Coordinates of C-alpha atoms and ligand atoms in Angstrom, one line a residue:
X39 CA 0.0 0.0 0.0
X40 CA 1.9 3.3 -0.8
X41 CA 2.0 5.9 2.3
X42 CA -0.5 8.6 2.8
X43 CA 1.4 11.8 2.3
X44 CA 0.7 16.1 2.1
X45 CA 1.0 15.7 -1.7
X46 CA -1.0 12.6 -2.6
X47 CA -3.9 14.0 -0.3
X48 CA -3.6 16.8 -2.4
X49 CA -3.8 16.0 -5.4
X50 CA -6.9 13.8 -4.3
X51 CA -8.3 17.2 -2.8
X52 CA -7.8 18.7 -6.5
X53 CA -10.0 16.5 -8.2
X54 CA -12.6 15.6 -5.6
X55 CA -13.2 19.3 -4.1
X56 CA -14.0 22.0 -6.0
X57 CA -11.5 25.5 -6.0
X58 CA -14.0 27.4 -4.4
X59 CA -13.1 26.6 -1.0
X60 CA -9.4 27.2 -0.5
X61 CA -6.9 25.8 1.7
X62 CA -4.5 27.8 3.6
X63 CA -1.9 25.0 3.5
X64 CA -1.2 22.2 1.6
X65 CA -0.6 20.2 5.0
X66 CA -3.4 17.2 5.8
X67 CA -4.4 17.2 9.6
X68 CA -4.0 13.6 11.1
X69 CA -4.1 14.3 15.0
X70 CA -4.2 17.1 17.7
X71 CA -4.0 17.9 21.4
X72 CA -4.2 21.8 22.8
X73 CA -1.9 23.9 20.6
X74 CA -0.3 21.0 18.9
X75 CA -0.8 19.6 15.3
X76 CA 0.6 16.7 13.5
X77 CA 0.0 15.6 9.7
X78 CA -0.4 12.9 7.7
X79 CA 3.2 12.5 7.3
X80 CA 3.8 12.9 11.4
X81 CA 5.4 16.2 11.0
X82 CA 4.2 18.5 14.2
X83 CA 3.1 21.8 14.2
X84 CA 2.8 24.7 16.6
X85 CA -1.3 26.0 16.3
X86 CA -1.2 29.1 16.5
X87 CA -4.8 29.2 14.8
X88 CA -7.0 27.3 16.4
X89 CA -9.0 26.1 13.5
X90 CA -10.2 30.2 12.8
X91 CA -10.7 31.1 16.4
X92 CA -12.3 27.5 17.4
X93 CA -10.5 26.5 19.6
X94 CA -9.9 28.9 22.8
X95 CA -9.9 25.4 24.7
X96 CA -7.6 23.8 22.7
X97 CA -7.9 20.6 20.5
X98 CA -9.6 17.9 22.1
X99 CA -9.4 19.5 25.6
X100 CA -10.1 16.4 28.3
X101 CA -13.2 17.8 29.6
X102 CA -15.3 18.6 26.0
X103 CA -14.2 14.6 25.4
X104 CA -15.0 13.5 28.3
X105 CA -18.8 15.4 27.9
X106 CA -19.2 14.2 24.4
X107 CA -18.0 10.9 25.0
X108 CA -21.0 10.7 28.2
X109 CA -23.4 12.5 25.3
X110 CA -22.5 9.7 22.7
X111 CA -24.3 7.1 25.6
X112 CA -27.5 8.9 25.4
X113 CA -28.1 10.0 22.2
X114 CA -26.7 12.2 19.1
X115 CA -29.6 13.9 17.7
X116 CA -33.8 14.3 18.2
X117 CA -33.8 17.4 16.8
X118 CA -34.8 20.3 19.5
X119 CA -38.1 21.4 17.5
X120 CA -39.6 18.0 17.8
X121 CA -38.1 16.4 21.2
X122 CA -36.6 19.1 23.2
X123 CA -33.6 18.0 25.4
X124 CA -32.4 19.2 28.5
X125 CA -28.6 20.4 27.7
X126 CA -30.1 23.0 24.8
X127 CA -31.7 24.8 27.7
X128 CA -28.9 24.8 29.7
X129 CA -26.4 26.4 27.7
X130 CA -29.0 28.7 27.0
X131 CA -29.7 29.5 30.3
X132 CA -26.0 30.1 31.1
X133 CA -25.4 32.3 27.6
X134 CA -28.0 34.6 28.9
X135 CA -26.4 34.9 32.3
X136 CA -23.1 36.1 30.9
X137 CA -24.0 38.2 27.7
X138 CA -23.0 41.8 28.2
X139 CA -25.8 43.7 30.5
X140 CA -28.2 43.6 33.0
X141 CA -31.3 43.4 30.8
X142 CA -33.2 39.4 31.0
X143 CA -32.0 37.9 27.5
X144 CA -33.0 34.7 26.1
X145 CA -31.0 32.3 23.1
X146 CA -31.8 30.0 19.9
X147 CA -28.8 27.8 19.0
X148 CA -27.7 27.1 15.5
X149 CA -24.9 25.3 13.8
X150 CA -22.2 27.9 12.3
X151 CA -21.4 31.9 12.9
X152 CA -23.4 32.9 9.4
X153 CA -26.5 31.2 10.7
X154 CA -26.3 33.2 13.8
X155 CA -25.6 36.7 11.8
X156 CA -28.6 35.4 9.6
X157 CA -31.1 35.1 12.3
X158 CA -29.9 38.2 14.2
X159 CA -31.2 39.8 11.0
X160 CA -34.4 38.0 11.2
X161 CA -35.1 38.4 14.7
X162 CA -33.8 42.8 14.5
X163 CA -36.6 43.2 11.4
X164 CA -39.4 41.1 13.3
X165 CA -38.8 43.2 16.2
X166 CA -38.7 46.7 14.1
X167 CA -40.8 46.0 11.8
X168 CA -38.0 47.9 9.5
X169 CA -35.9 46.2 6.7
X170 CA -32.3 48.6 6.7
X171 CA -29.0 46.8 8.6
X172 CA -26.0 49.0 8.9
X173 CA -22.6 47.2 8.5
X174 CA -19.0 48.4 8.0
X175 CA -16.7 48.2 5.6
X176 CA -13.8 45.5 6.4
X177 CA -16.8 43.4 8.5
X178 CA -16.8 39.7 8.0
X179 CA -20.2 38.0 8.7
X180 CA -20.2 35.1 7.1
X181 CA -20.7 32.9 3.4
X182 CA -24.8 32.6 3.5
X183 CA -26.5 35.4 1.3
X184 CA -26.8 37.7 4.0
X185 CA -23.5 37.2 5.7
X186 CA -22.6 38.0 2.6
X187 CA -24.5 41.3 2.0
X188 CA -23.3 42.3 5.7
X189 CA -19.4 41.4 5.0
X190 CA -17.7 44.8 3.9
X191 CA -14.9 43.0 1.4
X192 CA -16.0 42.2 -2.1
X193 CA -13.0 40.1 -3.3
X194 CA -12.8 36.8 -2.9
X195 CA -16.0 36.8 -0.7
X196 CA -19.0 38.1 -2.5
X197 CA -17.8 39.1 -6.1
X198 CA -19.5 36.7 -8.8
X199 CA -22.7 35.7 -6.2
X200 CA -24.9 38.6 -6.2
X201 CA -27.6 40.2 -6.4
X202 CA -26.9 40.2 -2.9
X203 CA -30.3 40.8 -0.7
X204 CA -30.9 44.4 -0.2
X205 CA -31.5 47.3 2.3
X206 CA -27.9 47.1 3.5
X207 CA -25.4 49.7 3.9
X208 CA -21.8 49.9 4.9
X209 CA -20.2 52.6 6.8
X210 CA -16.6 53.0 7.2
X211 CA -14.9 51.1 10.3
X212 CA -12.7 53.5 12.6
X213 CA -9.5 52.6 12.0
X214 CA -6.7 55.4 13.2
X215 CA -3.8 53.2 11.7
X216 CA -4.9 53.7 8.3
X217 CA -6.6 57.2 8.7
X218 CA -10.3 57.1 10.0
X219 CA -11.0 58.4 12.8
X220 CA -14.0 57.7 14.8
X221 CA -15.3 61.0 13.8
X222 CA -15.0 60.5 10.9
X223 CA -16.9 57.1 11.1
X224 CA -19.7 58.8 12.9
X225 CA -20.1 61.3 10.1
X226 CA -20.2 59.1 7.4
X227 CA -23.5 57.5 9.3
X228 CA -25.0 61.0 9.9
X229 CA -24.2 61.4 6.2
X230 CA -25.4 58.0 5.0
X231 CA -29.1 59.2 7.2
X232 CA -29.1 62.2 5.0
X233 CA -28.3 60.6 1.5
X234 CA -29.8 57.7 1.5
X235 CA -32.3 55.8 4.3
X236 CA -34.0 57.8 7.5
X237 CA -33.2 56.0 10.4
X238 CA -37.1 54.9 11.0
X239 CA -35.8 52.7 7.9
X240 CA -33.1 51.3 10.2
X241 CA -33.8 48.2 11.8
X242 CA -30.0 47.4 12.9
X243 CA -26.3 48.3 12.9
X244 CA -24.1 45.2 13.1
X245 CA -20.3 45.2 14.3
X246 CA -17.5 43.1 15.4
X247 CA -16.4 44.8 18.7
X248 CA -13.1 43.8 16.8
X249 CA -12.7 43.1 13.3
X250 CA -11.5 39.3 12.7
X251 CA -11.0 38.6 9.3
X252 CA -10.8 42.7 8.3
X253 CA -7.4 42.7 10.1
X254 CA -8.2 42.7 14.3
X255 CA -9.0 46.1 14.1
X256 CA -10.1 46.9 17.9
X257 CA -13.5 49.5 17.6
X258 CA -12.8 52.4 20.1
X259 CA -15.5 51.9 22.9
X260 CA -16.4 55.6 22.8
X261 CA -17.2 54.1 19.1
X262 CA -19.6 51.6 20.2
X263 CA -20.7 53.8 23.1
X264 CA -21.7 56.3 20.8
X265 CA -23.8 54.1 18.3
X266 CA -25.6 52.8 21.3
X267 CA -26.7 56.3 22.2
X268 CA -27.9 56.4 18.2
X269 CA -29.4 53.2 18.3
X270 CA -31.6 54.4 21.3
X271 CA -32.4 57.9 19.8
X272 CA -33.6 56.0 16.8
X273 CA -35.4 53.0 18.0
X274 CA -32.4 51.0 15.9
X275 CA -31.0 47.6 17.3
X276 CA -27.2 46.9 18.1
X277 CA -26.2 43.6 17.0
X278 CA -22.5 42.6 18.3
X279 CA -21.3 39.9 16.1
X280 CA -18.8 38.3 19.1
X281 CA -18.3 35.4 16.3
X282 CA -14.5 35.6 16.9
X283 CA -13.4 37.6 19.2
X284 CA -15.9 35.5 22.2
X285 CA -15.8 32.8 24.8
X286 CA -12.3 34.5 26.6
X287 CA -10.2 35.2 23.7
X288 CA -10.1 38.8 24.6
X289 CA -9.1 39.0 28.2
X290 CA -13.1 38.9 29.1
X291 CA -16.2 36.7 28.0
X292 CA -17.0 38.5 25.4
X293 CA -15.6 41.9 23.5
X294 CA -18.6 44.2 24.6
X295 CA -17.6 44.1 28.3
X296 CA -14.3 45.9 27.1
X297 CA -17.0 49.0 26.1
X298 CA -19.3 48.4 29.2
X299 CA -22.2 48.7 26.2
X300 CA -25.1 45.9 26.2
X301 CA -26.2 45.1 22.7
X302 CA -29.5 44.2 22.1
X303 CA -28.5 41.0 20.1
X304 CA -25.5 38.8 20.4
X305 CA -24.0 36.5 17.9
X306 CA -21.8 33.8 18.8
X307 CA -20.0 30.6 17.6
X308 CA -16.6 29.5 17.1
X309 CA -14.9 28.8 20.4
X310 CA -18.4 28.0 22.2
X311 CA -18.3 24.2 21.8
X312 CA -14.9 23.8 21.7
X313 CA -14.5 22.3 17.9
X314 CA -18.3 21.4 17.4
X315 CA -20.7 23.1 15.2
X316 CA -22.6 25.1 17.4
X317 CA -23.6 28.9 17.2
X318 CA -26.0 31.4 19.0
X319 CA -28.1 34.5 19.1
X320 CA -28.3 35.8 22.8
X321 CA -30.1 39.4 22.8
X322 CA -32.9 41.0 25.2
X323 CA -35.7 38.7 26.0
X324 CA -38.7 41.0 24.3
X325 CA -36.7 41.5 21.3
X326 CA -35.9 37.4 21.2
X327 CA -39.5 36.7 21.2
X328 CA -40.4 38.8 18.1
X329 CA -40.5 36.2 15.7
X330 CA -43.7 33.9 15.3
X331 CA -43.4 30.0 16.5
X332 CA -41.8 28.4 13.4
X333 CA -40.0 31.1 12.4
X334 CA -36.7 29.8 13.6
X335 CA -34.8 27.0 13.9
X336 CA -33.0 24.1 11.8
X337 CA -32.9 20.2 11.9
X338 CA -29.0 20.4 13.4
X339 CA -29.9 23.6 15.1
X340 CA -28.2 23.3 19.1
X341 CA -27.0 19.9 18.4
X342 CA -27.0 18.2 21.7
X343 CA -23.3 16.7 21.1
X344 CA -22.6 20.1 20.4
X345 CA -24.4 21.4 23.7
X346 CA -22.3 19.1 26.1
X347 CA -19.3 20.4 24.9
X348 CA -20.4 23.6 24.7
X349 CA -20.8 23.3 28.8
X350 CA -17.6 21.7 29.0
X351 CA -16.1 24.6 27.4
X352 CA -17.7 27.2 29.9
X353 CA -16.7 25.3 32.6
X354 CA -13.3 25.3 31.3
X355 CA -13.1 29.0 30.9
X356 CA -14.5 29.6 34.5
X357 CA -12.2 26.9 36.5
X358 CA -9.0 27.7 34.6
X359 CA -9.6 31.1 34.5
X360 CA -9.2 31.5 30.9
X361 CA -10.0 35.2 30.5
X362 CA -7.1 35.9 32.9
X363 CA -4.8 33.7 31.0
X364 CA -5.8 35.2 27.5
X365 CA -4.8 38.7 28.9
X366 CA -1.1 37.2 30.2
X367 CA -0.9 35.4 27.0
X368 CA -1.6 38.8 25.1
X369 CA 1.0 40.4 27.2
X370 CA 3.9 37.9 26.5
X371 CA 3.4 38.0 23.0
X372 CA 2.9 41.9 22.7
X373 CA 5.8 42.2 24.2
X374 CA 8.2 39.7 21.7
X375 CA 5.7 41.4 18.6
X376 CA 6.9 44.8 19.9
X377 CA 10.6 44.2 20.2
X378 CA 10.3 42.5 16.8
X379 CA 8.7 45.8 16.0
X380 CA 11.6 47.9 16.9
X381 CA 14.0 45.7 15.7
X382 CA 16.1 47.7 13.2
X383 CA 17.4 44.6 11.2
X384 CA 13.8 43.7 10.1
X385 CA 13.7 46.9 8.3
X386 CA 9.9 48.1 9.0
X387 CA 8.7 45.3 8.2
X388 CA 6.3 45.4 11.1
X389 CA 3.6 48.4 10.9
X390 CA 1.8 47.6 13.7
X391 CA 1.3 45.3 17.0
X392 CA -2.5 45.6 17.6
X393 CA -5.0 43.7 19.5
X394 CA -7.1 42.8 22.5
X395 CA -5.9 40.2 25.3
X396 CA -4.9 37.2 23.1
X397 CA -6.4 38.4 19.9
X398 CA -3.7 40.2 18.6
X399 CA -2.2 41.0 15.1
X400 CA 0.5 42.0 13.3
X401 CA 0.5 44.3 10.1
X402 CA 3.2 44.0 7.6
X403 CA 4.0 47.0 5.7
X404 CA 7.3 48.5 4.1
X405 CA 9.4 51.0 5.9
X406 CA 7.3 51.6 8.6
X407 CA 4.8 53.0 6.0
X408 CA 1.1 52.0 6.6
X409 CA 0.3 53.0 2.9
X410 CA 2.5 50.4 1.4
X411 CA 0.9 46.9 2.5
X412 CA 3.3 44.3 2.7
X413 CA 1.3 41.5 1.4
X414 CA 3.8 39.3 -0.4
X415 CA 5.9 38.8 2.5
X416 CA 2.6 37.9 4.8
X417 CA 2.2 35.0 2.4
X418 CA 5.8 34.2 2.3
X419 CA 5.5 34.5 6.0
X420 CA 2.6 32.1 6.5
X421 CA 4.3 29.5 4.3
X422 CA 7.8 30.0 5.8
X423 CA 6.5 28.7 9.1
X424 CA 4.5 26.2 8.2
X425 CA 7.5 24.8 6.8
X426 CA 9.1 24.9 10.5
X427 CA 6.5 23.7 12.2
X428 CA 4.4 26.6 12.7
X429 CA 0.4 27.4 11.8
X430 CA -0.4 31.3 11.4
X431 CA -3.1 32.7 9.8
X432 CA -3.0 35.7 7.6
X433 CA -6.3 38.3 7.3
X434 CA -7.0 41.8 6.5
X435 CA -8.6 43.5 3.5
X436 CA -5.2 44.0 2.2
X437 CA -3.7 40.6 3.1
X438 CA -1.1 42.3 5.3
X439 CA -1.9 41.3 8.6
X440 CA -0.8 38.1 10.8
X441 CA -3.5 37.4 13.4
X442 CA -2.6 35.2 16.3
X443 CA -5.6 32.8 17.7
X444 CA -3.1 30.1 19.9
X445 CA -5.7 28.1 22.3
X446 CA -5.7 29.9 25.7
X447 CA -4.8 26.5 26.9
X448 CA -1.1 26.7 25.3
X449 CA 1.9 26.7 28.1
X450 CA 4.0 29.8 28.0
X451 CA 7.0 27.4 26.7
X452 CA 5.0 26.3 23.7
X453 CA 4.1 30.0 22.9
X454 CA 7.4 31.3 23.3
X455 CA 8.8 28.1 21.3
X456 CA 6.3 29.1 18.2
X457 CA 7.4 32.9 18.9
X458 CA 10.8 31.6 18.4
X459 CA 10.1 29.8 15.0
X460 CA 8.0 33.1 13.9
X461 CA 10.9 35.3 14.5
X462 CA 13.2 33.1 12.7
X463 CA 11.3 32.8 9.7
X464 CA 10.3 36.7 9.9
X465 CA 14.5 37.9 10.3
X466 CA 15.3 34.8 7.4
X467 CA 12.5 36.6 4.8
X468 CA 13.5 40.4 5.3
X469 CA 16.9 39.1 5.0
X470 CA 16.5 37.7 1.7
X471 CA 14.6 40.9 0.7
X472 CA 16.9 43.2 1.9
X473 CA 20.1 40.7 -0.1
X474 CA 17.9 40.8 -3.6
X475 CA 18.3 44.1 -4.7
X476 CA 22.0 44.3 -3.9
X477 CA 22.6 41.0 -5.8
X478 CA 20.8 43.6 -8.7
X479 CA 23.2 46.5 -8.1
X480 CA 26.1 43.4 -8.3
Ligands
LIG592 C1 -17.2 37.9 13.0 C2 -17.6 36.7 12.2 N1 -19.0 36.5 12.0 C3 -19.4 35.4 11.3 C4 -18.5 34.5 10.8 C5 -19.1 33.3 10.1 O1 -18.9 32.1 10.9 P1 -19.0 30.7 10.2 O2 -17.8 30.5 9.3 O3 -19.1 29.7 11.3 O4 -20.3 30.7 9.4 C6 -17.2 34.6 11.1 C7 -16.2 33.6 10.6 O5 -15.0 33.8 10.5 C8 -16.7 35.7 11.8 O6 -15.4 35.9 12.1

C-alpha cells in the first residue's frame, strides 16, 4: 500500500473538491492535542490558529471529550423542534447569564457563525418591523447570502454571487492606523441618514467589537458607546457579532464588556463548543421573542453533542480562568511582537502590533509606511512557518496582517517556542529581501 502523504492527499483534494473553497496550507491534519498539530506524514506543528478562532480550549481539551463521549451514551440527535432536550436549555440558560448587561435575554442555538448573523437579522426586522441593517466596511459576517450582503470585502468573498439581498449599507470602520478616525466614522453614518435611508428605515447596525478577518482592528469603545446612544435615539438595534473575538479570547467573555455597552442581540459561535458546530443569538428577552413560533430554527440547530461540549467549554473558561490567562498570554506576545517591531534589522517590516488580550495582530508594511501593504511577505511568511513547524493565519482587507488565535490553553514554553520559530522565519525573509536588490546592483 503506498504511504498517505501532504502531496497525494492533495492532489486527491484537487480532483474531488472544487476550487472554491481554498486551503490555507497544503498540510493534511491527522491528530491534535491543545496547541499542537501533526499531519499525515507525522510532522508536528505549533497551532497558533485554532482552526479560525475554534479552539480557545484547545484541541480535544479532556473535559469537551469526556462530555461528548458521556453524550454519545444517550443519544446524538432528536432534533430540539420536535423532542426538546435538556442540555439545549442549559447552555441557554447560562449564555444569557453572561452576555454583556443587566437586561433578562433569552438564546436559539444554531450550527455555524453565518446562521447566527442570519437570524440576528431576522429576529432585528421582526422586532422593528423595518428592513435597513447598517454594516461596516472591512466586517466579515459570514458565506450565507446575508452574511454575505453584511461582509464589507467584495474580493474573494462576495464578487461573482450577487444580487446580494438588499437594504444594507456599509459605513466606514474606525481605523486610526490607516486614517479614520472615529469622527470620521460617525459622520459618514449622519451622512449616510441624510443621503440615502431615514433611520425609521433602520432596523440594525451590526459590528465586530473587533474586526477578525478585516485585520483585528479593535473598535474604540467611545465608538460603540456612541452608536448605542444612536441606536436608542432611533429605536435601531445593536447587533455585536462576538463570532470571533468570544468565549475568553479577549481577556473577558466577550468583547462588549471591554465597552461596558449591552447590545440588544448577540451573535456567537466559534470557540463556544470547543471544535463542534454550534452557534447562538443571545439578545434582550422581548426582542428574542419577536419572531412567530416556526419562524426559527433548523434540523442540526443546538446539536445536543454540540451542547455538552459547549458546557464543558464554559466550565473550562470559569475553572482555569481563561480570560485571565488570555490577557497574560496577550501580554507575552505583545511584548516579543513589539521588540520584533523595533528591531532595526527587520527593516519596517512590522507596521503595527495591535489587538485585545490574546487576539492580537500584526501588520506587515514597508518602511514603517502604513500605505505600502506588505502582502507578499505575509504570504511568504505564513508559508515559511508552516515549513518549520508553525500554523499562522493571515487576514486583512489588504492581506497584510498576521493574526494570532493560539488556544488559551497553550503553556508559556510552547508560545514562546512558536514565537521563536515566527521570528526566525520573519528575520530569514527580510533578510533575503533586503540581499535581492544588492545582488541587482552586483
Ligand atoms: C465575526 C464573524 N462573523 C461570522 C462568521 C461566520 O462564521 P461561520 O464561518 O461559522 O459561518 C465569522 C467567521 O469567520 C466571523 O469571524
Amino acid at each position: 500500500m503506498t504511504q498517505t502523504t501532504n502531496a497525494s492527499l492533495h492532489q486527491r483534494r484537487h480532483n474531488a473538491v472544487p476550487r472554491g473553497v481554498s486551503n490555507l496550507l497544503p498540510i493534511y491534519a491527522e491528530r491534535a492535542r491543545n496547541a499542537e498539530l501533526w499531519d499525515a506524514e507525522g510532522r508536528r506543528y505549533i497551532d497558533f490558529a485554532g482552526g479560525i478562532a475554534v479552539l480557545n480550549t484547545g484541541h480535544l481539551h479532556p473535559r469537551v471529550v469526556a462530555a461528548v463521549q458521556a453524550q454519545l451514551q444517550q443519544f446524538s440527535h432528536a432534533c430540539f423542534q420536535i423532542t426538546p432536550y435538556a442540555n439545549y436549555i442549559e447552555i441557554c440558560e447560562r449564555l444569557n447569564r453572561l452576555a454583556p448587561g443587566k437586561t433578562p435575554k433569552k438564546t436559539i442555538l444554531l450550527s455555524t457563525g453565518a446562521e447566527a448573523v442570519e437570524n440576528a437579522v431576522k429576529i432585528a426586522r421582526a422586532h422593528t418591523g423595518r428592513p435597513g441593517i447598517v454594516a461596516f466596511s472591512g466586517g466579515f459576517h459570514g458565506r450565507t447570502m446575508m452574511g454575505l450582503a453584511l461582509t464589507g470585502k467584495v474580493a474573494p468573498y462576495k464578487a461573482g454571487f450577487g444580487p446580494m439581498p438588499g437594504e444594507v449599507y456599509h459605513l466606514p470602520f474606525p481605523v486610526a492606523y490607516h486614517g479614520v478616525s472615529e469622527a470620521a466614522a460617525l459622520e459618514a453614518l449622519h451622512t449616510l441618514f441624510k443621503a440615502d435611508l431615514e433611520p425609521q428605515r433602520v432596523a440594525a447596525i451590526v459590528i465586530e467589537p473587533v474586526q477578525g478577518e478585516g485585520g483585528f482592528y479593535v473598535a474604540p469603545p467611545s465608538f460603540l458607546k456612541a452608536l448605542r446612544q444612536l441606536c436608542d435615539e432611533h429605536g435601531m438595534l445593536l447587533i455585536a457579532d462576538e463570532v470571533q473575538t468570544g468565549f475568553a479570547r479577549t481577556g473577558r467573555l466577550f468583547a462588549m464588556e471591554h465597552s461596558g455597552v449591552e447590545p440588544d442581540l448577540m451573535t456567537t459561535a466559534k470557540s463556544l463548543a470547543g471544535g463542534f458546530p454550534l452557534a447562538a443569538v443571545t439578545g434582550k428577552a422581548a426582542i428574542m421573542d419577536a419572531p412567530a413560533p416556526g419562524g426559527l430554527g433548523g434540523t442540526y440547530a443546538g446539536s445536543p453533542v454540540a451542547c455538552a461540549a459547549a458546557l464543558a467549554v464554559l466550565d473550562v473558561i470559569e475553572e482555569e480562568g481563561l480570560c485571565r490567562r488570555a490577557d497574560a498570554i496577550g501580554a507575552l506576545m505583545r511584548e516579543r511582537l513589539q521588540r520584533l517591531q523595533n528591531d532595526k534589522a527587520l527593516a519596517g517590516a512590522i507596521g503595527e502590533v495591535r489587538g485585545l488580550g490574546a487576539m492580537l495582530a500584526m501588520e506587515l508594511v514597508e518602511d514603517r509606511d502604513a500605505r505600502r501593504p506588505a502582502a507578499a511577505l505575509t504570504k511568504a511568511l505564513v508559508a515559511d512557518c508552516a515549513a518549520h513547524g508553525l500554523v499562522i493565519l493571515a487576514c486583512g482587507v489588504r492581506g497584510n496582517v498576521i493574526r494570532f488565535l493560539v488556544p488559551l490553553t497553550a503553556s508559556d514554553a510552547l508560545i514562546n517556542e512558536g514565537l521563536d520559530l515566527l521570528e526566525a522565519s520573519l528575520r530569514r525573509l527580510t533578510a533575503a529581501a533586503a540581499e535581492q536588490p544588492r545582488r541587482h546592483a552586483d
